[in-house]
Amino acid sequence: MITMHVTPSFVESVLSAYPFALLIIRDEHLTDESELKKISRLIVQFYAQWAIHLDLLEKEAIELRYFKRKSFAEIAAQLGYENHSSAKRLVDHTVKRIAEDIKSS
């Protein structure tokens, strides 16, 4: 069994790459066997595996921050939080939890 040291920054990198990975997968000019499409499919699979363990609020916070590139203030307003620090704590906690879940699986 291969163990992988997964950090929150690795999780953030994958989440940040996800929107671009979706675009690359849909690019008809690239062959299905291109390295770029293979890596992109892997990124999409990572998120799909992680997302099944998130609740609706966590998913929404992740999607707003990493897929829609919203600021913490915008996330707080959309989720009904009083200030941006609450949204930041939610996103940070969720990213850390994803990293810990990967380590423990």
PDB file of N, CA and C in Angstrom:
ATOM      1  N   MET A   1       0.833  -1.182   0.000  1.00  0.00           N
ATOM      2  CA  MET A   1       0.000   0.000   0.000  1.00  0.00           C
ATOM      3  C   MET A   1       0.881   1.250   0.000  1.00  0.00           C
ATOM      4  N   ILE A   2       0.555   2.190  -0.856  1.00  0.00           N
ATOM      5  CA  ILE A   2       1.296   3.432  -0.946  1.00  0.00           C
ATOM      6  C   ILE A   2       0.606   4.467  -0.075  1.00  0.00           C
ATOM      7  N   THR A   3       1.380   5.095   0.811  1.00  0.00           N
ATOM      8  CA  THR A   3       0.805   6.172   1.609  1.00  0.00           C
ATOM      9  C   THR A   3       1.228   7.497   0.995  1.00  0.00           C
ATOM     10  N   MET A   4       0.329   8.439   1.069  1.00  0.00           N
ATOM     11  CA  MET A   4       0.572   9.724   0.459  1.00  0.00           C
ATOM     12  C   MET A   4       0.438  10.806   1.520  1.00  0.00           C
ATOM     13  N   HIS A   5       1.437  11.671   1.598  1.00  0.00           N
ATOM     14  CA  HIS A   5       1.369  12.782   2.540  1.00  0.00           C
ATOM     15  C   HIS A   5       0.561  13.900   1.885  1.00  0.00           C
ATOM     16  N   VAL A   6      -0.649  14.073   2.350  1.00  0.00           N
ATOM     17  CA  VAL A   6      -1.556  15.062   1.768  1.00  0.00           C
ATOM     18  C   VAL A   6      -1.670  16.242   2.723  1.00  0.00           C
ATOM     19  N   THR A   7      -1.408  17.415   2.209  1.00  0.00           N
ATOM     20  CA  THR A   7      -1.497  18.634   3.004  1.00  0.00           C
ATOM     21  C   THR A   7      -2.700  19.452   2.545  1.00  0.00           C
ATOM     22  N   PRO A   8      -3.155  20.361   3.393  1.00  0.00           N
ATOM     23  CA  PRO A   8      -4.220  21.256   2.947  1.00  0.00           C
ATOM     24  C   PRO A   8      -3.841  22.047   1.687  1.00  0.00           C
ATOM     25  N   SER A   9      -2.577  22.395   1.530  1.00  0.00           N
ATOM     26  CA  SER A   9      -2.188  23.144   0.324  1.00  0.00           C
ATOM     27  C   SER A   9      -2.309  22.287  -0.935  1.00  0.00           C
ATOM     28  N   PHE A  10      -2.076  20.975  -0.815  1.00  0.00           N
ATOM     29  CA  PHE A  10      -2.295  20.071  -1.950  1.00  0.00           C
ATOM     30  C   PHE A  10      -3.783  20.064  -2.313  1.00  0.00           C
ATOM     31  N   VAL A  11      -4.635  19.952  -1.305  1.00  0.00           N
ATOM     32  CA  VAL A  11      -6.082  19.953  -1.526  1.00  0.00           C
ATOM     33  C   VAL A  11      -6.502  21.259  -2.193  1.00  0.00           C
ATOM     34  N   GLU A  12      -5.994  22.382  -1.706  1.00  0.00           N
ATOM     35  CA  GLU A  12      -6.321  23.675  -2.302  1.00  0.00           C
ATOM     36  C   GLU A  12      -5.862  23.751  -3.754  1.00  0.00           C
ATOM     37  N   SER A  13      -4.711  23.186  -4.056  1.00  0.00           N
ATOM     38  CA  SER A  13      -4.209  23.193  -5.438  1.00  0.00           C
ATOM     39  C   SER A  13      -5.127  22.404  -6.359  1.00  0.00           C
ATOM     40  N   VAL A  14      -5.578  21.251  -5.894  1.00  0.00           N
ATOM     41  CA  VAL A  14      -6.486  20.433  -6.698  1.00  0.00           C
ATOM     42  C   VAL A  14      -7.817  21.164  -6.887  1.00  0.00           C
ATOM     43  N   LEU A  15      -8.338  21.735  -5.808  1.00  0.00           N
ATOM     44  CA  LEU A  15      -9.608  22.462  -5.903  1.00  0.00           C
ATOM     45  C   LEU A  15      -9.489  23.658  -6.842  1.00  0.00           C
ATOM     46  N   SER A  16      -8.378  24.367  -6.791  1.00  0.00           N
ATOM     47  CA  SER A  16      -8.172  25.518  -7.678  1.00  0.00           C
ATOM     48  C   SER A  16      -8.068  25.103  -9.134  1.00  0.00           C
ATOM     49  N   ALA A  17      -7.525  23.915  -9.382  1.00  0.00           N
ATOM     50  CA  ALA A  17      -7.355  23.424 -10.753  1.00  0.00           C
ATOM     51  C   ALA A  17      -8.631  22.828 -11.339  1.00  0.00           C
ATOM     52  N   TYR A  18      -9.587  22.485 -10.487  1.00  0.00           N
ATOM     53  CA  TYR A  18     -10.798  21.789 -10.920  1.00  0.00           C
ATOM     54  C   TYR A  18     -11.552  22.484 -12.061  1.00  0.00           C
ATOM     55  N   PRO A  19     -11.846  23.785 -11.975  1.00  0.00           N
ATOM     56  CA  PRO A  19     -12.587  24.417 -13.089  1.00  0.00           C
ATOM     57  C   PRO A  19     -11.844  24.325 -14.424  1.00  0.00           C
ATOM     58  N   PHE A  20     -10.526  24.452 -14.380  1.00  0.00           N
ATOM     59  CA  PHE A  20      -9.737  24.356 -15.607  1.00  0.00           C
ATOM     60  C   PHE A  20      -9.710  22.921 -16.125  1.00  0.00           C
ATOM     61  N   ALA A  21      -9.667  21.966 -15.191  1.00  0.00           N
ATOM     62  CA  ALA A  21      -9.677  20.555 -15.575  1.00  0.00           C
ATOM     63  C   ALA A  21     -10.964  20.214 -16.328  1.00  0.00           C
ATOM     64  N   LEU A  22     -12.080  20.741 -15.876  1.00  0.00           N
ATOM     65  CA  LEU A  22     -13.353  20.498 -16.574  1.00  0.00           C
ATOM     66  C   LEU A  22     -13.311  21.041 -18.001  1.00  0.00           C
ATOM     67  N   LEU A  23     -12.739  22.216 -18.168  1.00  0.00           N
ATOM     68  CA  LEU A  23     -12.621  22.798 -19.516  1.00  0.00           C
ATOM     69  C   LEU A  23     -11.727  21.952 -20.411  1.00  0.00           C
ATOM     70  N   ILE A  24     -10.640  21.473 -19.872  1.00  0.00           N
ATOM     71  CA  ILE A  24      -9.701  20.661 -20.655  1.00  0.00           C
ATOM     72  C   ILE A  24     -10.349  19.343 -21.073  1.00  0.00           C
ATOM     73  N   ILE A  25     -11.094  18.731 -20.160  1.00  0.00           N
ATOM     74  CA  ILE A  25     -11.762  17.462 -20.481  1.00  0.00           C
ATOM     75  C   ILE A  25     -12.735  17.649 -21.642  1.00  0.00           C
ATOM     76  N   ARG A  26     -13.384  18.796 -21.695  1.00  0.00           N
ATOM     77  CA  ARG A  26     -14.376  19.070 -22.748  1.00  0.00           C
ATOM     78  C   ARG A  26     -13.757  19.567 -24.051  1.00  0.00           C
ATOM     79  N   ASP A  27     -12.464  19.849 -24.049  1.00  0.00           N
ATOM     80  CA  ASP A  27     -11.785  20.387 -25.236  1.00  0.00           C
ATOM     81  C   ASP A  27     -11.698  19.306 -26.315  1.00  0.00           C
ATOM     82  N   GLU A  28     -12.408  19.506 -27.396  1.00  0.00           N
ATOM     83  CA  GLU A  28     -12.454  18.523 -28.481  1.00  0.00           C
ATOM     84  C   GLU A  28     -11.168  18.506 -29.305  1.00  0.00           C
ATOM     85  N   HIS A  29     -10.322  19.511 -29.146  1.00  0.00           N
ATOM     86  CA  HIS A  29      -9.073  19.572 -29.905  1.00  0.00           C
ATOM     87  C   HIS A  29      -7.978  18.703 -29.292  1.00  0.00           C
ATOM     88  N   LEU A  30      -8.185  18.263 -28.048  1.00  0.00           N
ATOM     89  CA  LEU A  30      -7.228  17.384 -27.389  1.00  0.00           C
ATOM     90  C   LEU A  30      -7.725  15.946 -27.476  1.00  0.00           C
ATOM     91  N   THR A  31      -6.817  15.023 -27.726  1.00  0.00           N
ATOM     92  CA  THR A  31      -7.213  13.616 -27.759  1.00  0.00           C
ATOM     93  C   THR A  31      -7.463  13.125 -26.336  1.00  0.00           C
ATOM     94  N   ASP A  32      -8.268  12.085 -26.206  1.00  0.00           N
ATOM     95  CA  ASP A  32      -8.555  11.530 -24.886  1.00  0.00           C
ATOM     96  C   ASP A  32      -7.298  10.983 -24.216  1.00  0.00           C
ATOM     97  N   GLU A  33      -6.304  10.659 -25.004  1.00  0.00           N
ATOM     98  CA  GLU A  33      -5.066  10.093 -24.467  1.00  0.00           C
ATOM     99  C   GLU A  33      -4.002  11.141 -24.167  1.00  0.00           C
ATOM    100  N   SER A  34      -4.310  12.408 -24.390  1.00  0.00           N
ATOM    101  CA  SER A  34      -3.328  13.458 -24.098  1.00  0.00           C
ATOM    102  C   SER A  34      -3.060  13.500 -22.596  1.00  0.00           C
ATOM    103  N   GLU A  35      -1.835  13.798 -22.243  1.00  0.00           N
ATOM    104  CA  GLU A  35      -1.457  13.859 -20.830  1.00  0.00           C
ATOM    105  C   GLU A  35      -2.288  14.905 -20.087  1.00  0.00           C
ATOM    106  N   LEU A  36      -2.569  16.000 -20.735  1.00  0.00           N
ATOM    107  CA  LEU A  36      -3.350  17.062 -20.113  1.00  0.00           C
ATOM    108  C   LEU A  36      -4.754  16.574 -19.754  1.00  0.00           C
ATOM    109  N   LYS A  37      -5.363  15.809 -20.656  1.00  0.00           N
ATOM    110  CA  LYS A  37      -6.704  15.270 -20.348  1.00  0.00           C
ATOM    111  C   LYS A  37      -6.632  14.211 -19.254  1.00  0.00           C
ATOM    112  N   LYS A  38      -5.587  13.408 -19.255  1.00  0.00           N
ATOM    113  CA  LYS A  38      -5.444  12.384 -18.215  1.00  0.00           C
ATOM    114  C   LYS A  38      -5.313  13.023 -16.835  1.00  0.00           C
ATOM    115  N   ILE A  39      -4.489  14.043 -16.738  1.00  0.00           N
ATOM    116  CA  ILE A  39      -4.308  14.750 -15.462  1.00  0.00           C
ATOM    117  C   ILE A  39      -5.608  15.433 -15.060  1.00  0.00           C
ATOM    118  N   SER A  40      -6.278  16.026 -16.017  1.00  0.00           N
ATOM    119  CA  SER A  40      -7.542  16.716 -15.735  1.00  0.00           C
ATOM    120  C   SER A  40      -8.603  15.747 -15.230  1.00  0.00           C
ATOM    121  N   ARG A  41      -8.676  14.563 -15.828  1.00  0.00           N
ATOM    122  CA  ARG A  41      -9.635  13.562 -15.348  1.00  0.00           C
ATOM    123  C   ARG A  41      -9.311  13.140 -13.917  1.00  0.00           C
ATOM    124  N   LEU A  42      -8.039  13.047 -13.607  1.00  0.00           N
ATOM    125  CA  LEU A  42      -7.621  12.692 -12.256  1.00  0.00           C
ATOM    126  C   LEU A  42      -8.046  13.762 -11.248  1.00  0.00           C
ATOM    127  N   ILE A  43      -7.877  15.019 -11.609  1.00  0.00           N
ATOM    128  CA  ILE A  43      -8.296  16.131 -10.742  1.00  0.00           C
ATOM    129  C   ILE A  43      -9.799  16.076 -10.488  1.00  0.00           C
ATOM    130  N   VAL A  44     -10.568  15.844 -11.540  1.00  0.00           N
ATOM    131  CA  VAL A  44     -12.028  15.764 -11.407  1.00  0.00           C
ATOM    132  C   VAL A  44     -12.412  14.565 -10.533  1.00  0.00           C
ATOM    133  N   GLN A  45     -11.726  13.448 -10.701  1.00  0.00           N
ATOM    134  CA  GLN A  45     -12.000  12.266  -9.879  1.00  0.00           C
ATOM    135  C   GLN A  45     -11.670  12.519  -8.412  1.00  0.00           C
ATOM    136  N   PHE A  46     -10.553  13.206  -8.161  1.00  0.00           N
ATOM    137  CA  PHE A  46     -10.205  13.547  -6.775  1.00  0.00           C
ATOM    138  C   PHE A  46     -11.354  14.296  -6.117  1.00  0.00           C
ATOM    139  N   TYR A  47     -11.826  15.362  -6.772  1.00  0.00           N
ATOM    140  CA  TYR A  47     -12.890  16.156  -6.152  1.00  0.00           C
ATOM    141  C   TYR A  47     -14.167  15.329  -5.981  1.00  0.00           C
ATOM    142  N   ALA A  48     -14.507  14.546  -6.961  1.00  0.00           N
ATOM    143  CA  ALA A  48     -15.720  13.726  -6.853  1.00  0.00           C
ATOM    144  C   ALA A  48     -15.646  12.800  -5.639  1.00  0.00           C
ATOM    145  N   GLN A  49     -14.475  12.217  -5.401  1.00  0.00           N
ATOM    146  CA  GLN A  49     -14.298  11.328  -4.244  1.00  0.00           C
ATOM    147  C   GLN A  49     -14.365  12.104  -2.931  1.00  0.00           C
ATOM    148  N   TRP A  50     -13.822  13.312  -2.935  1.00  0.00           N
ATOM    149  CA  TRP A  50     -13.843  14.113  -1.715  1.00  0.00           C
ATOM    150  C   TRP A  50     -15.236  14.653  -1.435  1.00  0.00           C
ATOM    151  N   ALA A  51     -15.939  15.065  -2.458  1.00  0.00           N
ATOM    152  CA  ALA A  51     -17.224  15.754  -2.301  1.00  0.00           C
ATOM    153  C   ALA A  51     -18.291  14.878  -1.649  1.00  0.00           C
ATOM    154  N   ILE A  52     -18.214  13.581  -1.840  1.00  0.00           N
ATOM    155  CA  ILE A  52     -19.244  12.713  -1.257  1.00  0.00           C
ATOM    156  C   ILE A  52     -19.208  12.722   0.266  1.00  0.00           C
ATOM    157  N   HIS A  53     -18.098  13.184   0.848  1.00  0.00           N
ATOM    158  CA  HIS A  53     -17.967  13.233   2.302  1.00  0.00           C
ATOM    159  C   HIS A  53     -18.280  14.614   2.885  1.00  0.00           C
ATOM    160  N   LEU A  54     -18.651  15.554   2.037  1.00  0.00           N
ATOM    161  CA  LEU A  54     -18.938  16.914   2.497  1.00  0.00           C
ATOM    162  C   LEU A  54     -20.442  17.128   2.664  1.00  0.00           C
ATOM    163  N   ASP A  55     -20.800  17.961   3.635  1.00  0.00           N
ATOM    164  CA  ASP A  55     -22.215  18.317   3.744  1.00  0.00           C
ATOM    165  C   ASP A  55     -22.511  19.453   2.764  1.00  0.00           C
ATOM    166  N   LEU A  56     -23.771  19.817   2.642  1.00  0.00           N
ATOM    167  CA  LEU A  56     -24.171  20.814   1.645  1.00  0.00           C
ATOM    168  C   LEU A  56     -23.509  22.174   1.860  1.00  0.00           C
ATOM    169  N   LEU A  57     -23.384  22.596   3.109  1.00  0.00           N
ATOM    170  CA  LEU A  57     -22.758  23.886   3.405  1.00  0.00           C
ATOM    171  C   LEU A  57     -21.278  23.873   3.034  1.00  0.00           C
ATOM    172  N   GLU A  58     -20.595  22.793   3.354  1.00  0.00           N
ATOM    173  CA  GLU A  58     -19.176  22.670   3.002  1.00  0.00           C
ATOM    174  C   GLU A  58     -18.986  22.675   1.485  1.00  0.00           C
ATOM    175  N   LYS A  59     -19.824  21.929   0.783  1.00  0.00           N
ATOM    176  CA  LYS A  59     -19.743  21.907  -0.686  1.00  0.00           C
ATOM    177  C   LYS A  59     -19.957  23.292  -1.270  1.00  0.00           C
ATOM    178  N   GLU A  60     -20.964  23.995  -0.750  1.00  0.00           N
ATOM    179  CA  GLU A  60     -21.259  25.327  -1.279  1.00  0.00           C
ATOM    180  C   GLU A  60     -20.089  26.281  -1.031  1.00  0.00           C
ATOM    181  N   ALA A  61     -19.505  26.212   0.161  1.00  0.00           N
ATOM    182  CA  ALA A  61     -18.371  27.082   0.488  1.00  0.00           C
ATOM    183  C   ALA A  61     -17.180  26.781  -0.419  1.00  0.00           C
ATOM    184  N   ILE A  62     -16.897  25.500  -0.648  1.00  0.00           N
ATOM    185  CA  ILE A  62     -15.784  25.102  -1.529  1.00  0.00           C
ATOM    186  C   ILE A  62     -16.054  25.570  -2.957  1.00  0.00           C
ATOM    187  N   GLU A  63     -17.265  25.350  -3.431  1.00  0.00           N
ATOM    188  CA  GLU A  63     -17.593  25.753  -4.804  1.00  0.00           C
ATOM    189  C   GLU A  63     -17.497  27.266  -4.976  1.00  0.00           C
ATOM    190  N   LEU A  64     -17.977  28.021  -4.002  1.00  0.00           N
ATOM    191  CA  LEU A  64     -17.899  29.479  -4.100  1.00  0.00           C
ATOM    192  C   LEU A  64     -16.451  29.958  -4.093  1.00  0.00           C
ATOM    193  N   ARG A  65     -15.639  29.390  -3.218  1.00  0.00           N
ATOM    194  CA  ARG A  65     -14.254  29.850  -3.069  1.00  0.00           C
ATOM    195  C   ARG A  65     -13.364  29.416  -4.234  1.00  0.00           C
ATOM    196  N   TYR A  66     -13.390  28.139  -4.572  1.00  0.00           N
ATOM    197  CA  TYR A  66     -12.415  27.611  -5.533  1.00  0.00           C
ATOM    198  C   TYR A  66     -12.934  27.533  -6.961  1.00  0.00           C
ATOM    199  N   PHE A  67     -14.235  27.330  -7.148  1.00  0.00           N
ATOM    200  CA  PHE A  67     -14.760  27.169  -8.501  1.00  0.00           C
ATOM    201  C   PHE A  67     -15.288  28.486  -9.054  1.00  0.00           C
ATOM    202  N   LYS A  68     -15.855  29.304  -8.176  1.00  0.00           N
ATOM    203  CA  LYS A  68     -16.398  30.594  -8.623  1.00  0.00           C
ATOM    204  C   LYS A  68     -15.509  31.757  -8.216  1.00  0.00           C
ATOM    205  N   ARG A  69     -14.416  31.459  -7.510  1.00  0.00           N
ATOM    206  CA  ARG A  69     -13.388  32.446  -7.136  1.00  0.00           C
ATOM    207  C   ARG A  69     -13.949  33.630  -6.333  1.00  0.00           C
ATOM    208  N   LYS A  70     -14.861  33.342  -5.427  1.00  0.00           N
ATOM    209  CA  LYS A  70     -15.466  34.385  -4.593  1.00  0.00           C
ATOM    210  C   LYS A  70     -14.556  34.711  -3.402  1.00  0.00           C
ATOM    211  N   SER A  71     -14.615  35.942  -2.949  1.00  0.00           N
ATOM    212  CA  SER A  71     -13.868  36.358  -1.757  1.00  0.00           C
ATOM    213  C   SER A  71     -14.575  35.803  -0.519  1.00  0.00           C
ATOM    214  N   PHE A  72     -13.868  35.817   0.604  1.00  0.00           N
ATOM    215  CA  PHE A  72     -14.497  35.355   1.840  1.00  0.00           C
ATOM    216  C   PHE A  72     -15.669  36.252   2.230  1.00  0.00           C
ATOM    217  N   ALA A  73     -15.572  37.542   1.938  1.00  0.00           N
ATOM    218  CA  ALA A  73     -16.688  38.454   2.224  1.00  0.00           C
ATOM    219  C   ALA A  73     -17.911  38.085   1.388  1.00  0.00           C
ATOM    220  N   GLU A  74     -17.704  37.764   0.118  1.00  0.00           N
ATOM    221  CA  GLU A  74     -18.817  37.358  -0.753  1.00  0.00           C
ATOM    222  C   GLU A  74     -19.420  36.029  -0.297  1.00  0.00           C
ATOM    223  N   ILE A  75     -18.557  35.110   0.113  1.00  0.00           N
ATOM    224  CA  ILE A  75     -19.036  33.811   0.609  1.00  0.00           C
ATOM    225  C   ILE A  75     -19.859  34.017   1.878  1.00  0.00           C
ATOM    226  N   ALA A  76     -19.352  34.845   2.787  1.00  0.00           N
ATOM    227  CA  ALA A  76     -20.070  35.120   4.036  1.00  0.00           C
ATOM    228  C   ALA A  76     -21.450  35.696   3.747  1.00  0.00           C
ATOM    229  N   ALA A  77     -21.524  36.645   2.832  1.00  0.00           N
ATOM    230  CA  ALA A  77     -22.813  37.257   2.490  1.00  0.00           C
ATOM    231  C   ALA A  77     -23.766  36.229   1.903  1.00  0.00           C
ATOM    232  N   GLN A  78     -23.275  35.382   1.020  1.00  0.00           N
ATOM    233  CA  GLN A  78     -24.135  34.394   0.373  1.00  0.00           C
ATOM    234  C   GLN A  78     -24.609  33.320   1.350  1.00  0.00           C
ATOM    235  N   LEU A  79     -23.742  32.953   2.306  1.00  0.00           N
ATOM    236  CA  LEU A  79     -24.105  31.896   3.257  1.00  0.00           C
ATOM    237  C   LEU A  79     -24.786  32.439   4.512  1.00  0.00           C
ATOM    238  N   GLY A  80     -24.908  33.772   4.606  1.00  0.00           N
ATOM    239  CA  GLY A  80     -25.604  34.373   5.734  1.00  0.00           C
ATOM    240  C   GLY A  80     -24.764  34.543   6.984  1.00  0.00           C
ATOM    241  N   TYR A  81     -23.445  34.575   6.835  1.00  0.00           N
ATOM    242  CA  TYR A  81     -22.567  34.809   7.978  1.00  0.00           C
ATOM    243  C   TYR A  81     -22.421  36.306   8.218  1.00  0.00           C
ATOM    244  N   GLU A  82     -22.124  36.666   9.459  1.00  0.00           N
ATOM    245  CA  GLU A  82     -21.958  38.063   9.832  1.00  0.00           C
ATOM    246  C   GLU A  82     -20.703  38.688   9.229  1.00  0.00           C
ATOM    247  N   ASN A  83     -19.609  37.916   9.169  1.00  0.00           N
ATOM    248  CA  ASN A  83     -18.356  38.487   8.659  1.00  0.00           C
ATOM    249  C   ASN A  83     -17.549  37.451   7.882  1.00  0.00           C
ATOM    250  N   HIS A  84     -16.537  37.950   7.201  1.00  0.00           N
ATOM    251  CA  HIS A  84     -15.743  37.082   6.326  1.00  0.00           C
ATOM    252  C   HIS A  84     -14.936  36.038   7.082  1.00  0.00           C
ATOM    253  N   SER A  85     -14.590  36.305   8.337  1.00  0.00           N
ATOM    254  CA  SER A  85     -13.766  35.342   9.074  1.00  0.00           C
ATOM    255  C   SER A  85     -14.512  34.025   9.319  1.00  0.00           C
ATOM    256  N   SER A  86     -15.817  34.084   9.444  1.00  0.00           N
ATOM    257  CA  SER A  86     -16.598  32.848   9.609  1.00  0.00           C
ATOM    258  C   SER A  86     -16.543  32.010   8.345  1.00  0.00           C
ATOM    259  N   ALA A  87     -16.630  32.652   7.202  1.00  0.00           N
ATOM    260  CA  ALA A  87     -16.534  31.936   5.930  1.00  0.00           C
ATOM    261  C   ALA A  87     -15.135  31.362   5.750  1.00  0.00           C
ATOM    262  N   LYS A  88     -14.124  32.125   6.134  1.00  0.00           N
ATOM    263  CA  LYS A  88     -12.742  31.635   6.027  1.00  0.00           C
ATOM    264  C   LYS A  88     -12.533  30.411   6.910  1.00  0.00           C
ATOM    265  N   ARG A  89     -13.062  30.462   8.135  1.00  0.00           N
ATOM    266  CA  ARG A  89     -12.935  29.307   9.039  1.00  0.00           C
ATOM    267  C   ARG A  89     -13.616  28.076   8.444  1.00  0.00           C
ATOM    268  N   LEU A  90     -14.800  28.257   7.856  1.00  0.00           N
ATOM    269  CA  LEU A  90     -15.514  27.136   7.240  1.00  0.00           C
ATOM    270  C   LEU A  90     -14.700  26.531   6.092  1.00  0.00           C
ATOM    271  N   VAL A  91     -14.192  27.372   5.209  1.00  0.00           N
ATOM    272  CA  VAL A  91     -13.405  26.880   4.075  1.00  0.00           C
ATOM    273  C   VAL A  91     -12.125  26.206   4.568  1.00  0.00           C
ATOM    274  N   ASP A  92     -11.413  26.855   5.475  1.00  0.00           N
ATOM    275  CA  ASP A  92     -10.159  26.281   5.994  1.00  0.00           C
ATOM    276  C   ASP A  92     -10.412  24.944   6.692  1.00  0.00           C
ATOM    277  N   HIS A  93     -11.465  24.891   7.507  1.00  0.00           N
ATOM    278  CA  HIS A  93     -11.798  23.646   8.211  1.00  0.00           C
ATOM    279  C   HIS A  93     -12.133  22.532   7.205  1.00  0.00           C
ATOM    280  N   THR A  94     -12.876  22.868   6.180  1.00  0.00           N
ATOM    281  CA  THR A  94     -13.273  21.875   5.175  1.00  0.00           C
ATOM    282  C   THR A  94     -12.057  21.351   4.423  1.00  0.00           C
ATOM    283  N   VAL A  95     -11.167  22.238   4.017  1.00  0.00           N
ATOM    284  CA  VAL A  95      -9.948  21.823   3.305  1.00  0.00           C
ATOM    285  C   VAL A  95      -9.100  20.927   4.208  1.00  0.00           C
ATOM    286  N   LYS A  96      -8.951  21.324   5.458  1.00  0.00           N
ATOM    287  CA  LYS A  96      -8.160  20.519   6.402  1.00  0.00           C
ATOM    288  C   LYS A  96      -8.801  19.147   6.613  1.00  0.00           C
ATOM    289  N   ARG A  97     -10.110  19.119   6.718  1.00  0.00           N
ATOM    290  CA  ARG A  97     -10.822  17.845   6.911  1.00  0.00           C
ATOM    291  C   ARG A  97     -10.653  16.920   5.708  1.00  0.00           C
ATOM    292  N   ILE A  98     -10.691  17.474   4.507  1.00  0.00           N
ATOM    293  CA  ILE A  98     -10.468  16.668   3.308  1.00  0.00           C
ATOM    294  C   ILE A  98      -9.078  16.048   3.372  1.00  0.00           C
ATOM    295  N   ALA A  99      -8.060  16.839   3.714  1.00  0.00           N
ATOM    296  CA  ALA A  99      -6.694  16.338   3.800  1.00  0.00           C
ATOM    297  C   ALA A  99      -6.587  15.238   4.847  1.00  0.00           C
ATOM    298  N   GLU A 100      -7.222  15.432   5.991  1.00  0.00           N
ATOM    299  CA  GLU A 100      -7.183  14.419   7.046  1.00  0.00           C
ATOM    300  C   GLU A 100      -7.928  13.155   6.652  1.00  0.00           C
ATOM    301  N   ASP A 101      -9.045  13.310   5.948  1.00  0.00           N
ATOM    302  CA  ASP A 101      -9.797  12.136   5.482  1.00  0.00           C
ATOM    303  C   ASP A 101      -8.973  11.316   4.501  1.00  0.00           C
ATOM    304  N   ILE A 102      -8.217  11.977   3.644  1.00  0.00           N
ATOM    305  CA  ILE A 102      -7.377  11.257   2.684  1.00  0.00           C
ATOM    306  C   ILE A 102      -6.292  10.502   3.417  1.00  0.00           C
ATOM    307  N   LYS A 103      -5.670  11.141   4.398  1.00  0.00           N
ATOM    308  CA  LYS A 103      -4.592  10.498   5.165  1.00  0.00           C
ATOM    309  C   LYS A 103      -5.108   9.257   5.885  1.00  0.00           C
ATOM    310  N   SER A 104      -6.326   9.326   6.407  1.00  0.00           N
ATOM    311  CA  SER A 104      -6.851   8.222   7.203  1.00  0.00           C
ATOM    312  C   SER A 104      -7.463   7.101   6.374  1.00  0.00           C
ATOM    313  N   SER A 105      -7.619   7.333   5.061  1.00  0.00           N
ATOM    314  CA  SER A 105      -8.237   6.272   4.252  1.00  0.00           C
ATOM    315  C   SER A 105      -7.207   5.330   3.671  1.00  0.00           C
TER     316      SER A 105
END
